[in-house]
XYZ file of C-alpha atoms in Angstrom:
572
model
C 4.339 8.789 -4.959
C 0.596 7.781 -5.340
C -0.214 10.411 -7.579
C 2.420 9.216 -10.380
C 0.432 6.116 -10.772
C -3.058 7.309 -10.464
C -3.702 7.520 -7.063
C -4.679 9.943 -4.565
C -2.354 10.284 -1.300
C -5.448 12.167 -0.008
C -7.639 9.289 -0.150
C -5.152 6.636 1.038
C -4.412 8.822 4.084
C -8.467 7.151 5.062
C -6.233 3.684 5.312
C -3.717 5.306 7.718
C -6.736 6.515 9.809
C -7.990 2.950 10.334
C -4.833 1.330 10.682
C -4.322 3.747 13.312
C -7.484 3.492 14.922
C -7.038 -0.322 15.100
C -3.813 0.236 17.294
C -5.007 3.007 19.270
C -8.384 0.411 20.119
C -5.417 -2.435 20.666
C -6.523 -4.780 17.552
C -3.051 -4.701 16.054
C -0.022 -3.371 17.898
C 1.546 -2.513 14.557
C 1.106 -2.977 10.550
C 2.774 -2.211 7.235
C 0.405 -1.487 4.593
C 2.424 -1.490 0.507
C 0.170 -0.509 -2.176
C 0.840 -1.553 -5.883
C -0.511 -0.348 -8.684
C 1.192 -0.157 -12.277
C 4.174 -1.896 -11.732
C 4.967 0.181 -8.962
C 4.793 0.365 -5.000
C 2.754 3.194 -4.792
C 2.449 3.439 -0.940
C 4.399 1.809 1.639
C 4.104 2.471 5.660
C 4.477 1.375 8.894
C 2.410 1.766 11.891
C 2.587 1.124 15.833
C 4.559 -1.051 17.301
C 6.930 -4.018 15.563
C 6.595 -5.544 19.432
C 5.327 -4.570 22.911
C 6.402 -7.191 24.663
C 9.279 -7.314 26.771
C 9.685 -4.055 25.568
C 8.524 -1.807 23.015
C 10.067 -1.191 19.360
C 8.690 0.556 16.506
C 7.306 -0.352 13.463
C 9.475 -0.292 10.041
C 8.458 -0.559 7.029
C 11.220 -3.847 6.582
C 10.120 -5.709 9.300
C 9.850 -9.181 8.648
C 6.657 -11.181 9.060
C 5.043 -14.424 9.980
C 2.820 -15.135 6.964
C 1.268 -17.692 8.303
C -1.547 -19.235 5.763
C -0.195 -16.726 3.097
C 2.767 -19.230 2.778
C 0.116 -21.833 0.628
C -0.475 -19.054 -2.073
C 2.866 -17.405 -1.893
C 5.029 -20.147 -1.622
C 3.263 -23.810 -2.180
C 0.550 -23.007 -4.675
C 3.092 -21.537 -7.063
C 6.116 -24.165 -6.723
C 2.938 -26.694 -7.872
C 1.829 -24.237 -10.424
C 5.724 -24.292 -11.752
C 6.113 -28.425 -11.749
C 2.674 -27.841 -13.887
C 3.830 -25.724 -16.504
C 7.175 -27.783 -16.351
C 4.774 -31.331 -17.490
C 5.996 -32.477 -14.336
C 2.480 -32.941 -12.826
C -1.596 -32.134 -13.901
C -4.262 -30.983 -11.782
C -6.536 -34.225 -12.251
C -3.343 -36.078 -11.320
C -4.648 -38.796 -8.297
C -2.796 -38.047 -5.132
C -2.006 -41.833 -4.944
C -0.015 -41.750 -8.371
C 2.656 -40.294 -5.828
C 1.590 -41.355 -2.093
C 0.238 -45.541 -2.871
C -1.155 -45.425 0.568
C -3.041 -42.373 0.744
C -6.764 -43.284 0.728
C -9.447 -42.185 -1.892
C -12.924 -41.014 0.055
C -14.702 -44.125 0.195
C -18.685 -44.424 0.773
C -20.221 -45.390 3.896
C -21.059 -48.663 2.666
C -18.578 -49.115 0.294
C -20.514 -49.034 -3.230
C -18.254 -46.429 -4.187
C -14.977 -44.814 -4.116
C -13.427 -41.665 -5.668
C -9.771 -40.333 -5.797
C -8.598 -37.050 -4.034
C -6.756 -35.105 -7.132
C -4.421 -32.062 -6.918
C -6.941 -30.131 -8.032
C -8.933 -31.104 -5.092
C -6.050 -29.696 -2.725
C -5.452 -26.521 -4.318
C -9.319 -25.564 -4.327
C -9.904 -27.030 -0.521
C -12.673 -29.974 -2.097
C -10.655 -32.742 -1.475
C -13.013 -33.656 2.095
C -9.467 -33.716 4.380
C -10.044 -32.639 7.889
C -9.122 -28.919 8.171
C -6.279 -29.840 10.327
C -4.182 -32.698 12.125
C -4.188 -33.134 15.993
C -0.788 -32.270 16.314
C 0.095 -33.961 19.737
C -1.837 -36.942 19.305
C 0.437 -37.174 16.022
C 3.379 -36.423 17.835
C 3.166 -39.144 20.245
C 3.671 -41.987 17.524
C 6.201 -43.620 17.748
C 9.150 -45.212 15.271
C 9.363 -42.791 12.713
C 9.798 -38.865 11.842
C 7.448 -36.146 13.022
C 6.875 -35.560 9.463
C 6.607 -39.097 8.388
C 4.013 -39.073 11.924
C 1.793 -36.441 9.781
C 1.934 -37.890 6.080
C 0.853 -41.384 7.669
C -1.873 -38.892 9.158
C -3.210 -37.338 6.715
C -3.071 -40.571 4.394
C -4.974 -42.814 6.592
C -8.019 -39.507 8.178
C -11.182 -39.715 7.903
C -12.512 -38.155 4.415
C -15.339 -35.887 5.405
C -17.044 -35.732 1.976
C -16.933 -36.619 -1.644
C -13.854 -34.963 -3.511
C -15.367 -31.750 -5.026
C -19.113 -32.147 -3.391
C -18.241 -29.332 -0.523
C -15.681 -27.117 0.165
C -13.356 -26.845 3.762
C -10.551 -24.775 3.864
C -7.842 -27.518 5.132
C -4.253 -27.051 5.978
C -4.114 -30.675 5.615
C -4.382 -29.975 1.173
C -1.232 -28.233 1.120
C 0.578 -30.114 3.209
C 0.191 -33.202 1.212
C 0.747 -30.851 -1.871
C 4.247 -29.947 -0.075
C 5.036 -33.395 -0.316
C 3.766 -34.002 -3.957
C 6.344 -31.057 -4.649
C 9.063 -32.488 -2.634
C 8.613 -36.103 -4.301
C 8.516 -34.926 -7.859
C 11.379 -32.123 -7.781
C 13.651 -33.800 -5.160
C 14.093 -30.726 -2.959
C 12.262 -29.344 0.160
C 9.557 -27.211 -0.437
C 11.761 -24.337 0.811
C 14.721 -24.764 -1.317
C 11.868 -25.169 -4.379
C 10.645 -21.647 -3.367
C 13.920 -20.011 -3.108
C 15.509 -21.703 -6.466
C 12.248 -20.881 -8.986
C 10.845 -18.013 -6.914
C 11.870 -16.230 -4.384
C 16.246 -15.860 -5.694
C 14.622 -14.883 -9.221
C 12.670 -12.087 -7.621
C 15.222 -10.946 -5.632
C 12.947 -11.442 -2.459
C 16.117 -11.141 -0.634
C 14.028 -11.081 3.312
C 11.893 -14.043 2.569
C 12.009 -17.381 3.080
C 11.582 -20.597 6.106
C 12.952 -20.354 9.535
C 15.017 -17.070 9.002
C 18.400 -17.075 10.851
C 19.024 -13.677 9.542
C 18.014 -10.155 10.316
C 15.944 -12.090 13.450
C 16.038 -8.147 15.024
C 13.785 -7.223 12.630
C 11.090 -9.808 13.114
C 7.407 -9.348 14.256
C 6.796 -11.809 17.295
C 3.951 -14.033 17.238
C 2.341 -15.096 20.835
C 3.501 -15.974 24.293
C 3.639 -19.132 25.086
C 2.684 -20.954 28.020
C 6.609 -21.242 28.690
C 6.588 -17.513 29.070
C 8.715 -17.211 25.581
C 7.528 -15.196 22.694
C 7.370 -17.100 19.101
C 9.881 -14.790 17.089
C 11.404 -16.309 13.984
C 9.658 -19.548 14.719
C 6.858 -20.107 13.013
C 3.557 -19.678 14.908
C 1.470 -22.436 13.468
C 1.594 -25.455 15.894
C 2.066 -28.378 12.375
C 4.087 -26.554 10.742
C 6.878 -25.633 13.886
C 6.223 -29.005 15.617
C 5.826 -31.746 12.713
C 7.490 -29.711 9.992
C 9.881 -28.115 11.905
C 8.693 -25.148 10.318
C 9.156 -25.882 6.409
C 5.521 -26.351 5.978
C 3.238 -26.334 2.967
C 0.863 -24.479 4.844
C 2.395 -22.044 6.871
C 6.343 -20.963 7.667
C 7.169 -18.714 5.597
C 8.327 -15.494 6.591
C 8.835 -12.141 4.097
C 8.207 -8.102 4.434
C 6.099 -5.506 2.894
C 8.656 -4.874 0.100
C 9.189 -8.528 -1.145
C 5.509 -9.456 -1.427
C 4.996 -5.941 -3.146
C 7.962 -7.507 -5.887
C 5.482 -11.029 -6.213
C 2.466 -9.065 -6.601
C 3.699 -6.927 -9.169
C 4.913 -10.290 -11.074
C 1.740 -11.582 -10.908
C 0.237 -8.393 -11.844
C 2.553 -8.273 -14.870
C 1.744 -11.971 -15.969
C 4.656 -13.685 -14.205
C 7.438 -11.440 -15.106
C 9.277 -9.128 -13.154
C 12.735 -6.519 -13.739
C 13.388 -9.297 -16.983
C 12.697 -12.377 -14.247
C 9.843 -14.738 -15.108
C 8.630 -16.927 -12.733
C 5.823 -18.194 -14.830
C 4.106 -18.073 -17.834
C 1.402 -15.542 -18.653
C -0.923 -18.569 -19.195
C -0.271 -19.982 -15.720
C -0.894 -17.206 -13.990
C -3.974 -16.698 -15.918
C -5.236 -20.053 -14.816
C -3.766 -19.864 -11.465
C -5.864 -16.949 -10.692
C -9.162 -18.331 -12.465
C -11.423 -20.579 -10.928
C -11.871 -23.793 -12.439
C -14.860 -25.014 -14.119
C -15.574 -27.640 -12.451
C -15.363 -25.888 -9.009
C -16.647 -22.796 -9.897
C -19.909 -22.777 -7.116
C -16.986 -22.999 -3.857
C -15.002 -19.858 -4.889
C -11.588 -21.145 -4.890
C -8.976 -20.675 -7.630
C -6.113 -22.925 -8.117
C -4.353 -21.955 -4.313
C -6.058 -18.586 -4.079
C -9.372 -17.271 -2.331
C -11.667 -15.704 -5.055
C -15.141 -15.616 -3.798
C -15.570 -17.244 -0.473
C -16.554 -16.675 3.367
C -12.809 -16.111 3.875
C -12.535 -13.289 1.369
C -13.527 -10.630 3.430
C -9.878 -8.954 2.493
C -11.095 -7.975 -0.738
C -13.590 -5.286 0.831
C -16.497 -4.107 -1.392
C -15.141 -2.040 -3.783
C -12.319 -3.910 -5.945
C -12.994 -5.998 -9.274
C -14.939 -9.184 -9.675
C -11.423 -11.296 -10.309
C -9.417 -9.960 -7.320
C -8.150 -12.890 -6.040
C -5.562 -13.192 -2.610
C -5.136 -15.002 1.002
C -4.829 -14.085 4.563
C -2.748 -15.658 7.619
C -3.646 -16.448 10.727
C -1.266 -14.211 12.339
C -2.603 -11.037 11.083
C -1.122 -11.066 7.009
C -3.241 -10.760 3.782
C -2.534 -10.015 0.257
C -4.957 -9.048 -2.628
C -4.668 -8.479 -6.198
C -7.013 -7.078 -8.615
C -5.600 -8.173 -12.173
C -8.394 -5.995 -13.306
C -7.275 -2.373 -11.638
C -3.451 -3.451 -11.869
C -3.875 -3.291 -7.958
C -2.608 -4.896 -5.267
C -2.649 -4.488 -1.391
C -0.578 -5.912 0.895
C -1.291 -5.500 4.463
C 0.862 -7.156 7.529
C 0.122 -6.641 11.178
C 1.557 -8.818 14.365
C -2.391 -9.267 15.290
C -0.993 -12.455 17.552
C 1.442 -10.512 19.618
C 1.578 -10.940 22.598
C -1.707 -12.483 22.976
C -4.312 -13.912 20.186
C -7.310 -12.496 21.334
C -8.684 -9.744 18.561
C -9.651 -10.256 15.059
C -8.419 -8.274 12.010
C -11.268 -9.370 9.437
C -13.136 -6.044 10.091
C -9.830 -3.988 9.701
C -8.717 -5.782 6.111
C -12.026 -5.055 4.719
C -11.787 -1.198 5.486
C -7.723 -0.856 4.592
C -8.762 -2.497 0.508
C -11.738 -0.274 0.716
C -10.187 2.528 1.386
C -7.135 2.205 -1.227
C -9.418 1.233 -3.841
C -11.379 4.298 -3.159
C -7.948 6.173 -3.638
C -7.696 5.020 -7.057
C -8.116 7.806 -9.574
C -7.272 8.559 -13.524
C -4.550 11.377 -12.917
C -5.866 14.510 -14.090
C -2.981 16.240 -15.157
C 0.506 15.047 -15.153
C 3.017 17.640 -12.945
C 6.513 17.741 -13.624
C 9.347 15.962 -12.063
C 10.246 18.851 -9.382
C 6.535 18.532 -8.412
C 6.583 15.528 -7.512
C 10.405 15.513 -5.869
C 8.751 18.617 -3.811
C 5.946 16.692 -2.518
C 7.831 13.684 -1.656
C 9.926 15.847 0.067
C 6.841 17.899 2.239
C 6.138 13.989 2.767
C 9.323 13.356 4.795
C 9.348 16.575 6.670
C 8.091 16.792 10.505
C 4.211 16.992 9.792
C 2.480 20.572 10.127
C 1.898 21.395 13.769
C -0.929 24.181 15.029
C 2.057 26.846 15.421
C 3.238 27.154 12.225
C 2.735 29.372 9.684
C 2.803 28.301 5.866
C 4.137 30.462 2.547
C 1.647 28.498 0.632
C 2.361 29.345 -3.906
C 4.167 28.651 -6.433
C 8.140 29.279 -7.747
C 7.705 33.048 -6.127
C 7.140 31.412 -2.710
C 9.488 28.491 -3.186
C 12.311 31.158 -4.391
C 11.810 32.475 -1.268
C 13.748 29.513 0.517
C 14.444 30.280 4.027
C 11.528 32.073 4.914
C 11.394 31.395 8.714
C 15.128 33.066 8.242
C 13.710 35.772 6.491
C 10.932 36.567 8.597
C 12.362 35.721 12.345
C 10.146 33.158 12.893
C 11.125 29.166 13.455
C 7.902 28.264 13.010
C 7.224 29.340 8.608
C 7.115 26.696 6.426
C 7.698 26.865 2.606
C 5.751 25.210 1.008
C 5.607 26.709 -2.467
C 6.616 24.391 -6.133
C 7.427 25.805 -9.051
C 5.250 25.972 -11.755
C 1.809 25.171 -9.327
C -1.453 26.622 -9.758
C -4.793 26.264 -8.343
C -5.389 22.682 -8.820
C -1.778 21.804 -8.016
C -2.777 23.827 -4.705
C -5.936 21.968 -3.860
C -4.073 18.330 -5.075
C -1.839 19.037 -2.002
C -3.735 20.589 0.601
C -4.068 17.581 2.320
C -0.510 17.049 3.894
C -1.172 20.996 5.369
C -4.849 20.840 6.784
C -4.885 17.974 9.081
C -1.993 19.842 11.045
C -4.680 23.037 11.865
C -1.236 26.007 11.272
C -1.969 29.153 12.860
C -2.152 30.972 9.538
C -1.593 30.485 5.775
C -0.116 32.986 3.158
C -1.652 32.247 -0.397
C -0.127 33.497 -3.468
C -1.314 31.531 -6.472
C -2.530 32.508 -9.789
C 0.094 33.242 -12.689
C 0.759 30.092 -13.457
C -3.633 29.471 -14.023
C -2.962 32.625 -16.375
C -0.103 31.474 -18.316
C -2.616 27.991 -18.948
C -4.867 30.544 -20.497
C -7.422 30.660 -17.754
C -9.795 33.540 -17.233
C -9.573 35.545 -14.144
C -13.241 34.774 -13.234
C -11.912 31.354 -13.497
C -8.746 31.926 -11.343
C -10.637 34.012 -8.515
C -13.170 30.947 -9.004
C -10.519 27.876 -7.996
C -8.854 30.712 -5.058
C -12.109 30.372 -3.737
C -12.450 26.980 -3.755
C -9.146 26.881 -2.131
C -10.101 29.126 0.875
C -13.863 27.576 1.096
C -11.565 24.298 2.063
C -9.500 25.363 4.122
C -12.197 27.430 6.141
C -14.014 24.326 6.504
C -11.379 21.727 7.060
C -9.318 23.776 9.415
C -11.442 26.732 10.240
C -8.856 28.153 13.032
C -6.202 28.745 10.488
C -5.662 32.639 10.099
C -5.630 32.739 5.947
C -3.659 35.526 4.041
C -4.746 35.775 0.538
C -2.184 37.765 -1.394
C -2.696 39.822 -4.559
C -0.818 38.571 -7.586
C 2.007 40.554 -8.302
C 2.959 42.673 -11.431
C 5.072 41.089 -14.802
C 7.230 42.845 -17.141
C 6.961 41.546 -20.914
C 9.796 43.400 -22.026
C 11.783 40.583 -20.486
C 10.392 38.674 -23.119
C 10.826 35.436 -21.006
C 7.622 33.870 -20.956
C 5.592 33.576 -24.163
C 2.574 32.261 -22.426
C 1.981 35.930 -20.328
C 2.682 37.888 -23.814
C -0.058 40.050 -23.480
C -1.856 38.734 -20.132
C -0.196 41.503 -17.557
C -3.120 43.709 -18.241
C -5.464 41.231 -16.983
C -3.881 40.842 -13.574
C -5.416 44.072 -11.964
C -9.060 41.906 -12.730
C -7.501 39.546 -10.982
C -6.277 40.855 -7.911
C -9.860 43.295 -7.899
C -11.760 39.666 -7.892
C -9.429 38.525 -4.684
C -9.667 41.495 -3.002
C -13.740 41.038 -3.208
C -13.046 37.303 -2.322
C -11.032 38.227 0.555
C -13.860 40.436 2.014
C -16.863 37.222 1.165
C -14.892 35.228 2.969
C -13.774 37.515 5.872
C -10.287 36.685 5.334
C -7.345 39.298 5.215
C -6.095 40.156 1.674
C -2.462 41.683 1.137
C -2.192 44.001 -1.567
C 1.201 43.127 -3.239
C 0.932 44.570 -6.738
C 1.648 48.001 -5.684
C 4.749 47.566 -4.477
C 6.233 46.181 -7.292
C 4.983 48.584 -10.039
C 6.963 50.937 -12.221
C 5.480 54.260 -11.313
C 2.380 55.020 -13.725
C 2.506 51.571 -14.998
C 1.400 48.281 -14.538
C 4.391 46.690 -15.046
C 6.978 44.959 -13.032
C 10.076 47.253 -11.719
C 13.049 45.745 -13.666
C 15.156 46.932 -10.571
C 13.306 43.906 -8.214
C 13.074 40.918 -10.586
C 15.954 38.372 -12.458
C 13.518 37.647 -15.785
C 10.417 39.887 -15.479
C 8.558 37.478 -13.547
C 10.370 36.222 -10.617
C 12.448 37.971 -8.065
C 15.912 38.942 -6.624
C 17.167 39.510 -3.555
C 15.434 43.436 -3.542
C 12.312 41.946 -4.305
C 12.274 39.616 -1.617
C 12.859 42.355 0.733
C 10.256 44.323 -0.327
C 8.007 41.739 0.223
C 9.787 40.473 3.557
C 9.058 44.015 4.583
C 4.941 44.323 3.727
C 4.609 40.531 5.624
C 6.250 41.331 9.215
C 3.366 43.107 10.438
C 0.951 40.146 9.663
C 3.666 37.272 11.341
């Protein structure tokens, strides 16, 4: 869960409200969003609609995507990156020391001539065109659709001096696919798999899937009338690459990307699998010096027009890419973040634009990034997980809101006739622990809340001014985040020490009478109904708890739950 890695659930649920949004104001029909931070996926969802066309199916968090231009960083930027750190190429390597007939940019009248390197390709300043006219290319004749396109893209027009502007061309890592083909002797997609993807155990991505094809996001209707779904969208890569492409084809999920990131974020390594060194990644992600005004590291966007994914809030060295068909991936090797966000923004029809929507989703989990105040223990966070898979809180129901009192409880809508109670008590919380999880109860607006929290403040040597304090903060909340809720704040009850159980209440009992005096004063402030518990539970003459209704001197049996069943049922 977030919290275990220093973020805030509460904060990331602002992501889920755009995502949403964007499908309910038909942008996206669907997304996955997968968080990573410290070596771990900290938040992974699905949204909407996997397709809507011929029918509808829902969103899953392993639905497999088009990645579109995400394929050059994922797949083509890092099998050249490998051949590097292998000696098997260098970035000021001349794209003619492997392609003879590919041209250098030559000057309008001829007085001078510069080579096109690979660092030119990976940083878009090599002057290509930004993309090949696919059916003029097609209609050559004699050889190969792909042999069509090198012959292409050797031969085009060079629209500026290598390095002396920058366009974002398709064009660069195509001819970089072929550099990697040349010098390794395999296609660009068995490459991937061999030093890559297989290492990672990336086990849903790869080019032109032919398994699991019911779980993949269609692209766009075509004029035929047939929807693109396992074919790659992008017209070079399905047409003259027949979809092995260096700049577009691949296809992964959610989950797999979240396994690369967290490589990348852990300097190439991964569960014992390296991919590459610590050194190449460093440089990978860095921009060079000598193309440091256009923003582009070696196969990643850093710091230009098209980095819009990286929001406004996330570190100066974030570094990722975006697809055409709705993908985008960023990493912040400063926060140990990264965000991975896939929608099917082409399906059925490419007519909306996600750039907007990217922005808000890294803004929002960046903003959800927090040092973790405390750290709660291991049923805390198995209970909250669990809340999180539960049927969300609806207006009718009625929430046992505490700590291992209410949770001991179990069964409570059993207990007190009513379907509609929820227990939602953990043992060991207190205040903060209270207020940490308040958000997966609000936004559901029950019809009334039972509070009993406070012992476990006491045992952590809090004061009760300080307790009554944090309840009030608590109900202030609530009141003002879902102000129809009925709210049922409920006295602490009594402890016996001669149980001798629980060293940190040795000598604390007498101080919960100040206690339950400062919520009974609360409970009148804030005009909400207070249940005086402590009474009940009292030895008579003494503030102590009767051994006859507890297992340990703190929490209860059977009799004691009765007891209390029995002082509730007029307030259900």
């Amino acid at each position: 869960m977030p919290e275990q890695v220093g973020m805030r659930t509460e904060a990331l649920m602002n992501a889920d409200r755009v995502i949403e949004e964007a499908i309910a104001d038909s942008i996206v029909p669907g997304a996955v969003l997968a968080v990573v931070h410290q070596n771990k996926i900290a938040y992974l969802k699905a949204y909407g609609h996997r397709r809507i066309l011929p029918r509808k199916e829902a969103m899953t968090t392993n639905t497999i995507f088009d990645m579109a231009s995400c394929s050059k960083s994922m797949s083509t930027a890092l099998c050249t990156m490998k051949l590097l750190e292998q000696g098997r190429i260098q970035l000021q390597d001349p794209v003619q020391l492997y392609f003879p007939d590919f041209k250098p940019w030559i000057q309008e009248d001829g007085t001078k001539e510069k080579n096109i390197r690979i660092l030119h390709l990976l940083t878009h300043t090599s002057g290509l065109p930004a993309y090949a006219p696919v059916a003029q290319v097609e209609q050559q004749k004699g050889v190969s659709n792909q042999q069509k396109l090198l012959d292409y893209i050797c031969n085009c027009p060079r629209t500026f001096e290598p390095n002396e502007n920058f366009r974002y061309s398709c064009l660069n890592f195509v001819m970089l696919q072929y550099i990697i083909e040349k010098v390794s002797k395999q296609s660009l997609s068995d490459f991937a798999q061999q030093h890559l993807f297989s290492k990672l155990g990336m086990k849903h991505t790869g080019y032109c899937p032919t398994s699991n094809l019911a779980l993949i996001a269609p692209t766009e209707k075509q004029a035929d009338g047939h929807i693109l779904c396992g074919e790659v969208h992008d017209p070079l890569a399905r047409i003259l690459q027949k979809g092995v492409s260096g700049n577009a084809g691949l296809f992964s999920t959610a989950e797999d990307i979240a396994i690369l990131c967290a490589a990348l974020q852990n300097e190439g390594e991964w569960n014992g699998q390296r991919i590459l060194s610590p050194l190449t990644v460093k440089a990978m992600r860095s921009i060079p010096f000598e193309t440091q005004k256009w923003g582009r590291t070696l196969g990643w966007d850093c710091r230009t027009p098209y980095a819009s994914n990286k929001g406004d809030l996330l570190g100066p060295n974030t570094y990722g890419h975006t697809g055409y068909t709705g993908t985008s991936i960023v990493i912040d090797p400063d926060n140990d973040l990264s965000i991975i966000l896939l929608t099917n923004a082409v399906h059925p029809h490419d007519k909306s634009s996600v750039v907007r929507l990217r922005s808000q989703v890294a803004n929002a989990v960046a903003a959800s990034l927090y040092p973790p105040k405390r750290i709660y223990t291991e049923h805390y966070y198995k209970r909250f997980l669990q809340f999180m898979d539960e049927p969300s809180i609806q207006p009718s129901d009625i929430i046992m809101l505490g700590n291992s009192l209410t949770e001991g409880g179990k069964a409570w809508n059993e207990r007190l006739n009513n379907p509609h109670v929820r227990n939602r008590g953990i043992i060991g919380d207190d205040t903060e622990g209270i207020n940490d999880r308040l958000h997966q109860i609000l936004p559901g607006h029950p019809a009334k809340l039972f509070l009993l929290i406070g012992i476990n403040d006491l045992s952590r040597d809090l004061t009760p001014d300080s307790i009554v304090c944090a309840i009030r903060d608590i109900v202030g909340r609530i009141q003002q985040e879902s102000p129809q809720t009925q709210i049922y704040l409920q006295s602490l009850l009594p402890i016996n020490e001669s149980f001798q159980r629980y060293k940190r209440l040795t000598g604390k009992g007498c101080l919960i009478p100040n206690i339950n005096q400062g919520l009974k004063t609360l409970a009148k402030e804030k005009k909400v109904k207070f249940i005086d518990l402590y009474p009940l539970f009292t030895e008579k003459g003494k503030n102590i708890l009767r051994p006859e209704v507890t297992t340990d001197g703190l929490h209860l049996n059977e009799k004691g739950y009765s007891i209390w069943v029995e002082k509730l049922k007029k307030h259900i």
